[in-house]
């Protein structure tokens, strides 16, 4: 080999040397694989552990979601808060409150009062008799008046504020709804999770009185329910959600340990890691499909008279973070499988690694020709290159595992930062000959 005069190898020879090293490692890995003797029971055990890890990962996502709904007030408010602006929910609440208010107004009594007042003013008997037949028009006008008033209340900014704050205050009652106990604003009643909308009725009553409709003042305080969720199987669902809520803090760790055990007992651990990652990805796809199918089944079994659109909006809001968690874990699994594949001896993996190494090496050579020197940092990175890579991967795993509610964006950005860190490690890797190092 030639020397550039300053103790460094020419860029072309360094690129060839790096490529030769990669090929030697690939051949060593490929040659070592057949030496292992496959044992059917060990392979079966690894496969069973991988399958169990995938199942536990699915349950972990559901468990974390159930635990967040019960324990995390901010998470719960973020889940149900947007429902205040959903048109279908607003329409359903408006219809429910309008019906309740109209049921408390005695139209016949109003007509009698109007007739008596007319007679007291000396109105001719014929005209008083005509006033007595105005039940229909008066009821129609009242429905229009009450409906428009309720709609203004439900679509106002004040309602959104009241909705969010009320849900924040009653979040503790969600546990009662899941257990079927208690008499809080959110509770289980006849296989339904219901919310008492009495405050809305009181606000509508006040606005009717302020608008000049005096008889509204006689509307009594009334407690009425708005159904949030209804199902004949809610008792079974409640039991399973309760169990998952209790296990929410442990299942992710158990799933991770089972996956690690499956990789450890496998003969080819890299292949096992790819298998675990793909199995987890498939489990997340299954969960997403199940949530979509369950939505259709739930809406088909709603009681008659229930707004399907509003029920669908509530369902989508309740499982929104569950879907987000499944997508995030699925994305993390795909990145893990891709990383394990690219670390292998396949021709595609070797070509990609060689291309990246050459590109970064060329960039490093250009920087050195411009006067950049890595110095002791480069020698340190070269000496502990493998361990630095391990630390980078461990930090990325810890970030994802300890993030409260990782989303797909969090996973993608973690992968991007990890790749950037590995690229920086490669750029700083300076395999300076020991003689040159000693001279400096």
XYZ file of C-alpha atoms in Angstrom:
440
model
C 0.000 0.000 0.000
C 1.133 3.562 -0.540
C 1.349 6.390 1.926
C 0.150 9.955 1.456
C 3.188 11.359 3.220
C 1.444 12.253 6.468
C 1.003 8.658 7.655
C -2.530 8.248 6.287
C -3.711 5.777 3.704
C -5.108 7.119 0.432
C -8.933 7.455 0.417
C -9.289 4.737 -2.207
C -7.283 2.179 -0.233
C -9.102 3.040 2.979
C -12.420 2.440 1.241
C -11.198 -0.923 -0.030
C -9.948 -1.833 3.455
C -13.308 -0.986 5.030
C -15.113 -3.041 2.390
C -12.726 -5.977 2.968
C -13.394 -5.846 6.710
C -17.147 -5.914 6.152
C -16.862 -8.891 3.813
C -14.664 -10.803 6.259
C -17.188 -10.226 9.050
C -20.030 -11.339 6.785
C -18.153 -14.508 5.792
C -17.335 -15.263 9.418
C -20.979 -14.860 10.389
C -22.155 -16.981 7.463
C -19.567 -19.665 8.206
C -20.382 -19.821 11.892
C -24.111 -20.368 11.399
C -24.013 -23.959 10.047
C -21.766 -25.031 12.909
C -24.640 -24.786 15.364
C -26.651 -27.944 15.755
C -30.379 -27.270 15.694
C -32.418 -28.902 18.418
C -36.148 -29.187 17.631
C -37.286 -28.600 21.217
C -35.130 -25.505 21.540
C -36.466 -24.115 18.270
C -40.022 -24.928 19.347
C -39.454 -23.205 22.686
C -38.143 -20.088 20.957
C -41.134 -20.049 18.599
C -43.595 -20.412 21.474
C -41.923 -17.622 23.432
C -42.009 -15.358 20.380
C -45.716 -16.063 19.847
C -46.434 -15.430 23.523
C -44.478 -12.172 23.390
C -46.594 -11.010 20.439
C -49.804 -11.838 22.305
C -48.576 -10.081 25.449
C -47.594 -7.034 23.412
C -51.169 -6.789 22.124
C -52.554 -7.095 25.647
C -49.962 -4.587 26.883
C -51.189 -1.895 24.505
C -54.779 -2.470 25.636
C -53.722 -2.596 29.301
C -51.794 0.683 29.117
C -54.783 2.299 27.410
C -57.218 0.996 30.040
C -54.914 2.114 32.847
C -54.573 5.586 31.321
C -58.330 6.010 31.010
C -58.780 5.239 34.725
C -55.646 6.695 36.310
C -54.608 9.638 34.098
C -57.039 12.560 34.330
C -55.339 14.565 31.589
C -55.393 11.544 29.307
C -59.097 11.010 29.958
C -59.925 14.676 29.348
C -57.898 14.597 26.129
C -59.980 11.571 25.117
C -63.483 12.896 25.794
C -62.834 16.645 25.469
C -63.086 16.800 21.651
C -66.562 15.234 21.835
C -67.924 18.641 22.901
C -67.204 19.916 19.377
C -68.414 16.842 17.511
C -71.552 17.779 15.501
C -73.166 14.369 15.932
C -72.701 14.395 19.692
C -74.012 17.959 19.878
C -77.055 16.973 17.843
C -77.739 13.955 20.064
C -77.400 16.013 23.257
C -79.624 18.730 21.789
C -82.372 16.228 20.937
C -82.178 14.618 24.382
C -82.327 17.886 26.338
C -85.052 19.320 24.101
C -87.232 16.271 24.707
C -86.688 16.464 28.473
C -87.568 20.174 28.630
C -90.695 19.790 26.491
C -91.855 16.850 28.618
C -91.813 19.169 31.628
C -93.935 21.883 29.973
C -97.709 21.337 30.181
C -99.038 22.683 26.883
C -102.680 22.058 27.876
C -102.185 24.123 31.020
C -100.692 26.949 28.949
C -103.695 26.898 26.618
C -106.078 26.960 29.570
C -104.232 29.913 31.085
C -104.365 31.732 27.761
C -108.091 31.061 27.382
C -108.866 32.138 30.954
C -106.822 35.291 30.504
C -108.701 36.086 27.287
C -112.049 35.531 28.931
C -110.985 37.741 31.821
C -110.299 40.497 29.349
C -113.827 40.228 27.947
C -112.916 38.418 24.733
C -116.003 37.078 22.900
C -116.783 33.408 23.690
C -116.227 32.414 20.059
C -112.687 33.792 20.115
C -111.973 32.152 23.470
C -113.150 28.854 21.976
C -110.746 29.291 19.072
C -107.886 29.951 21.497
C -108.702 26.654 23.185
C -107.844 24.753 20.006
C -104.302 26.096 19.680
C -102.603 23.125 21.345
C -100.905 22.012 18.136
C -99.530 25.375 16.985
C -98.398 26.268 20.512
C -96.603 22.926 20.948
C -94.909 23.356 17.549
C -93.778 26.862 18.432
C -92.513 25.706 21.815
C -90.504 22.903 20.209
C -88.901 25.380 17.860
C -88.167 27.847 20.682
C -86.766 25.228 23.053
C -84.814 23.446 20.307
C -83.093 26.613 19.132
C -82.280 27.589 22.717
C -80.806 24.181 23.495
C -78.784 24.233 20.287
C -77.307 27.624 21.182
C -76.315 26.274 24.596
C -74.788 23.069 23.264
C -72.824 24.740 20.450
C -71.532 27.615 22.562
C -68.002 28.030 23.829
C -69.386 27.984 27.340
C -70.648 24.433 26.801
C -67.199 23.283 25.673
C -65.673 24.752 28.813
C -68.322 23.200 31.047
C -67.941 19.843 29.269
C -64.178 19.683 29.760
C -64.206 20.919 33.341
C -67.085 18.623 34.288
C -65.271 15.610 32.852
C -62.122 16.611 34.711
C -64.025 16.824 38.004
C -65.827 13.524 37.573
C -62.875 11.533 36.254
C -62.741 9.596 39.508
C -66.199 8.256 38.697
C -64.842 6.414 35.650
C -63.581 3.717 37.978
C -67.117 3.451 39.333
C -68.401 3.122 35.776
C -65.999 0.275 35.109
C -66.866 -1.526 38.333
C -70.602 -0.769 38.117
C -70.637 0.794 41.576
C -71.403 4.279 42.800
C -73.843 6.986 41.829
C -71.512 9.559 40.317
C -72.201 11.647 37.208
C -70.712 8.795 35.160
C -72.032 5.371 36.113
C -73.251 2.008 34.902
C -77.022 1.728 34.563
C -78.880 -1.056 32.760
C -75.829 -2.044 30.658
C -75.178 1.595 29.776
C -72.509 4.124 30.738
C -74.477 7.353 31.191
C -73.803 11.008 31.998
C -76.312 13.148 33.872
C -77.000 16.250 31.726
C -79.079 18.049 34.367
C -76.756 21.112 34.277
C -77.657 21.603 30.620
C -81.364 21.481 31.420
C -80.847 24.114 34.114
C -78.972 26.378 31.688
C -81.704 26.003 29.045
C -84.354 26.799 31.652
C -82.493 29.994 32.605
C -82.137 31.105 28.996
C -85.849 30.494 28.275
C -86.811 32.626 31.245
C -84.386 35.357 30.188
C -85.940 35.258 26.701
C -89.350 36.065 28.207
C -90.857 32.568 28.367
C -92.116 32.758 31.977
C -93.651 29.239 32.201
C -90.134 27.778 31.900
C -89.486 28.920 35.464
C -91.846 26.172 36.633
C -89.714 23.426 35.098
C -88.500 21.390 38.092
C -84.904 20.290 38.642
C -84.612 17.185 36.543
C -81.858 14.597 36.252
C -81.687 12.945 32.881
C -79.112 10.620 31.324
C -77.143 10.922 28.104
C -75.922 7.481 27.053
C -72.196 7.445 26.319
C -71.819 3.700 25.779
C -74.392 0.912 25.619
C -73.904 -2.810 25.185
C -75.458 -6.012 26.491
C -71.919 -7.357 27.055
C -70.755 -4.320 29.013
C -70.468 -6.386 32.184
C -67.962 -8.719 30.520
C -66.134 -5.793 28.918
C -66.034 -4.037 32.289
C -64.451 -7.093 33.935
C -61.713 -7.453 31.326
C -60.983 -3.722 31.278
C -60.662 -3.801 35.045
C -58.205 -6.713 34.873
C -56.145 -5.018 32.185
C -56.177 -1.764 34.146
C -54.677 -3.592 37.137
C -52.018 -5.270 34.967
C -51.275 -2.164 32.905
C -48.020 -1.394 34.662
C -46.623 -4.930 34.448
C -47.636 -6.423 31.123
C -45.221 -4.353 28.975
C -42.266 -5.458 31.109
C -43.415 -9.081 31.072
C -43.828 -8.958 27.283
C -40.325 -7.532 26.897
C -38.806 -10.222 29.130
C -40.614 -13.005 27.267
C -39.415 -11.596 23.936
C -35.843 -11.424 25.263
C -36.097 -15.039 26.442
C -37.320 -16.121 23.001
C -34.355 -14.436 21.342
C -31.910 -15.855 23.901
C -32.894 -19.516 23.482
C -32.942 -19.351 19.671
C -29.978 -20.685 17.681
C -29.894 -17.699 15.357
C -30.656 -14.791 17.638
C -30.679 -12.207 14.884
C -33.320 -14.189 13.022
C -35.244 -14.585 16.283
C -35.139 -10.819 16.845
C -36.538 -10.268 13.359
C -39.218 -12.887 14.116
C -40.212 -11.176 17.370
C -40.426 -7.780 15.684
C -42.549 -9.067 12.802
C -44.796 -11.027 15.188
C -45.407 -7.877 17.246
C -46.160 -5.931 14.063
C -48.704 -8.572 13.000
C -50.263 -8.426 16.484
C -50.722 -4.650 16.127
C -52.333 -5.129 12.711
C -54.697 -7.704 14.233
C -55.578 -5.260 17.013
C -56.338 -2.517 14.489
C -58.559 -4.840 12.453
C -60.333 -5.995 15.612
C -61.097 -2.406 16.659
C -62.573 -1.694 13.220
C -64.720 -4.835 13.250
C -65.778 -4.223 16.862
C -66.974 -0.744 15.915
C -69.357 -2.145 13.320
C -70.625 -4.864 15.665
C -71.188 -2.339 18.459
C -73.130 0.066 16.250
C -75.288 -2.759 14.878
C -76.314 -3.755 18.411
C -77.312 -0.307 19.640
C -80.797 0.015 21.168
C -83.451 1.486 18.911
C -83.592 5.258 18.951
C -79.874 5.674 19.681
C -77.934 7.952 17.365
C -75.501 5.742 15.446
C -73.444 8.743 14.348
C -73.016 10.021 17.916
C -72.269 6.518 19.209
C -69.652 6.086 16.490
C -68.036 9.401 17.429
C -67.881 8.365 21.097
C -66.398 4.974 20.175
C -63.756 6.590 17.962
C -62.822 9.032 20.727
C -62.500 6.315 23.354
C -60.217 4.114 21.206
C -58.256 6.952 19.573
C -55.264 6.613 21.894
C -55.502 2.827 21.728
C -55.110 3.022 17.952
C -52.240 5.483 18.333
C -50.455 3.139 20.733
C -50.874 0.196 18.361
C -49.478 2.227 15.458
C -46.506 3.384 17.529
C -45.599 -0.124 18.678
C -46.073 -1.458 15.145
C -43.715 1.206 13.778
C -41.122 0.399 16.474
C -41.369 -3.293 15.593
C -40.806 -2.577 11.903
C -37.742 -0.424 12.635
C -36.367 -3.175 14.881
C -36.854 -5.824 12.199
C -35.226 -3.597 9.587
C -32.264 -2.893 11.867
C -31.738 -6.578 12.642
C -31.921 -7.428 8.934
C -29.429 -4.732 7.927
C -27.003 -6.004 10.572
C -26.921 -9.433 8.897
C -24.690 -11.003 6.232
C -27.141 -10.849 3.331
C -25.914 -9.273 0.086
C -28.428 -6.404 0.381
C -27.399 -5.646 3.966
C -23.685 -5.760 3.122
C -24.149 -3.496 0.106
C -26.116 -0.958 2.137
C -23.601 -0.953 4.985
C -20.694 -0.693 2.538
C -22.354 2.182 0.681
C -23.066 4.097 3.887
C -19.556 3.440 5.195
C -17.959 4.640 1.948
C -20.121 7.761 1.852
C -19.335 8.712 5.435
C -15.671 7.831 4.931
C -15.501 10.057 1.857
C -17.077 12.896 3.838
C -14.545 12.363 6.617
C -11.658 12.431 4.117
C -12.940 15.679 2.620
C -13.157 17.168 6.122
C -9.591 16.035 6.876
C -8.296 17.549 3.654
C -9.820 20.818 4.848
C -7.904 20.583 8.132
C -10.400 18.738 10.351
C -8.817 16.317 12.827
C -10.656 13.971 15.180
C -7.647 13.601 17.465
C -8.125 11.627 20.706
C -11.889 11.554 20.143
C -11.452 9.664 16.889
C -9.091 7.144 18.477
C -11.491 6.660 21.397
C -14.435 6.092 19.068
C -12.411 3.630 16.995
C -11.404 1.680 20.095
C -14.878 1.489 21.616
C -16.931 1.666 18.430
C -18.975 -1.444 19.131
C -19.824 -0.416 22.706
C -20.757 3.079 21.602
C -23.227 1.537 19.152
C -24.654 -0.618 21.917
C -25.111 2.446 24.148
C -26.876 4.345 21.361
C -29.323 1.486 20.799
C -29.930 1.017 24.534
C -30.651 4.726 25.005
C -33.137 4.642 22.099
C -34.860 1.596 23.618
C -35.039 3.235 27.057
C -36.529 6.410 25.564
C -39.279 4.461 23.821
C -39.970 2.190 26.788
C -40.177 4.998 29.354
C -42.113 7.485 27.196
C -45.540 7.854 28.765
C -47.594 7.586 25.570
C -45.310 7.222 22.533
C -46.866 8.011 19.173
C -45.765 7.033 15.688
C -44.047 10.418 15.368
C -42.069 9.734 18.552
C -40.950 6.363 17.171
C -39.950 7.825 13.798
C -37.971 10.684 15.344
C -36.258 8.290 17.749
C -35.207 6.169 14.779
C -33.957 9.241 12.909
C -31.912 10.433 15.905
C -30.524 6.915 16.397
C -29.405 6.705 12.768
C -27.870 10.168 13.029
C -25.956 9.127 16.156
C -24.653 5.998 14.422
C -23.608 8.102 11.434
C -21.722 10.493 13.716
C -20.021 7.521 15.337
C -18.919 6.305 11.906
C -17.710 9.785 10.957
C -15.612 10.116 14.125
C -14.186 6.613 13.795
C -10.512 7.278 13.002
C -8.462 4.086 12.685
C -5.113 5.886 12.897
C -2.101 3.493 12.944
C -0.547 3.078 16.363
C 2.813 4.411 15.146
C 1.196 7.647 13.986
C -0.757 7.876 17.240
C 2.442 7.486 19.239
C 4.198 10.115 17.134
C 1.505 12.575 18.056
